[in-house]
Amino acid sequence: MRIDEAFDDFQRSVNEDVGQTRLARDRRDLFKRALISEPDVTEAFGSGSLRRSTQLKPINDVDIIAVYDASQHPDWGSPGLSAEHALDHTRSQVNRLLGKTNGSHGNEVRLALPRNHAVKCFLDDPDDENAFTVDVMPALRQADDTLLIPEKLAQTWVSADPEHLINLVADRQRDWEHFRPLARVLKQWRHDVVVTGRIKSLVIEVLALDCMPTSGNRPSGLCTFFTAAAARVNEGVRDPAGLCGEIQPDLDYDGLQTALAEAAELADRACAAAAAGHTDQALRLWQEILGDSFP
């Protein structure tokens, strides 16, 4: 098996089935259509990894942002209970529009629960470990085109710019066709990394934006990523828009740096073996990095 064939096979094992991706998008779009029909909603659009096309399988949740008309909610955006009120308002709308019993636009939502930033809408049995959910986040559009989003626990509103990340990923994909696929590969890789606690997928995606090349083949791209990411990860991984600070303050940076450095060393050896014509050795090294699913 050639190196490129092995990467093709592995990518198929990482990517979600086309039908499941289509179903997730259909569910997301149903929510968008329903929400935009409300007189106080000015925009409804997808966000998160599905919108950026960097999602891993299985797709168990999608994210939607509902932008509201500030003139119809003059108290929103102020410190205090307005964050909770906004989430309760969104929950009420979702139930009226898409509630299981008598939704006016569909009967998809079994349960809608306000969380810290968004309303989590269960389309499957909430007791199901893999229940499909849609997170609907209310927001206000600010003068600089960023968003103001509720933070229920802190009783405040914070600035965010998810569209900035969406655009960054789209630009990188235009520059290099392998960016999104390899971002998914790296998100899968993080599951096998030995660290204290978990690694958020967004941490890996932002590292990929910072450290992935804009040309070359997939093996060399991963080698470049691991080497660059190992050198810079301890500087911290922050919101690319510069608004929300560190993405995961409790991240085990030392553990992740060690894992990246080990992967960089193996990837360098794999690329050297391939260049010398030792394909089987290169494949074994890539399997050591990426796991048994790699051929």
mmCIF file of N, CA and C in Angstrom, residues 18 166 231 269:
data_model
loop_
_atom_site.group_PDB
_atom_site.id
_atom_site.type_symbol
_atom_site.label_atom_id
_atom_site.label_comp_id
_atom_site.label_asym_id
_atom_site.label_seq_id
_atom_site.Cartn_x
_atom_site.Cartn_y
_atom_site.Cartn_z
ATOM 1 N N VAL A 18 -21.518 10.447 4.926
ATOM 2 C CA VAL A 18 -22.148 11.569 4.233
ATOM 3 C C VAL A 18 -23.622 11.702 4.636
ATOM 4 N N ILE A 166 -14.785 30.830 11.682
ATOM 5 C CA ILE A 166 -15.363 30.228 10.479
ATOM 6 C C ILE A 166 -14.616 30.716 9.238
ATOM 7 N N ALA A 231 6.586 23.244 19.783
ATOM 8 C CA ALA A 231 7.423 24.381 20.146
ATOM 9 C C ALA A 231 6.629 25.542 20.734
ATOM 10 N N ARG A 269 10.743 10.706 11.396
ATOM 11 C CA ARG A 269 11.296 9.411 10.992
ATOM 12 C C ARG A 269 10.455 8.784 9.881
#
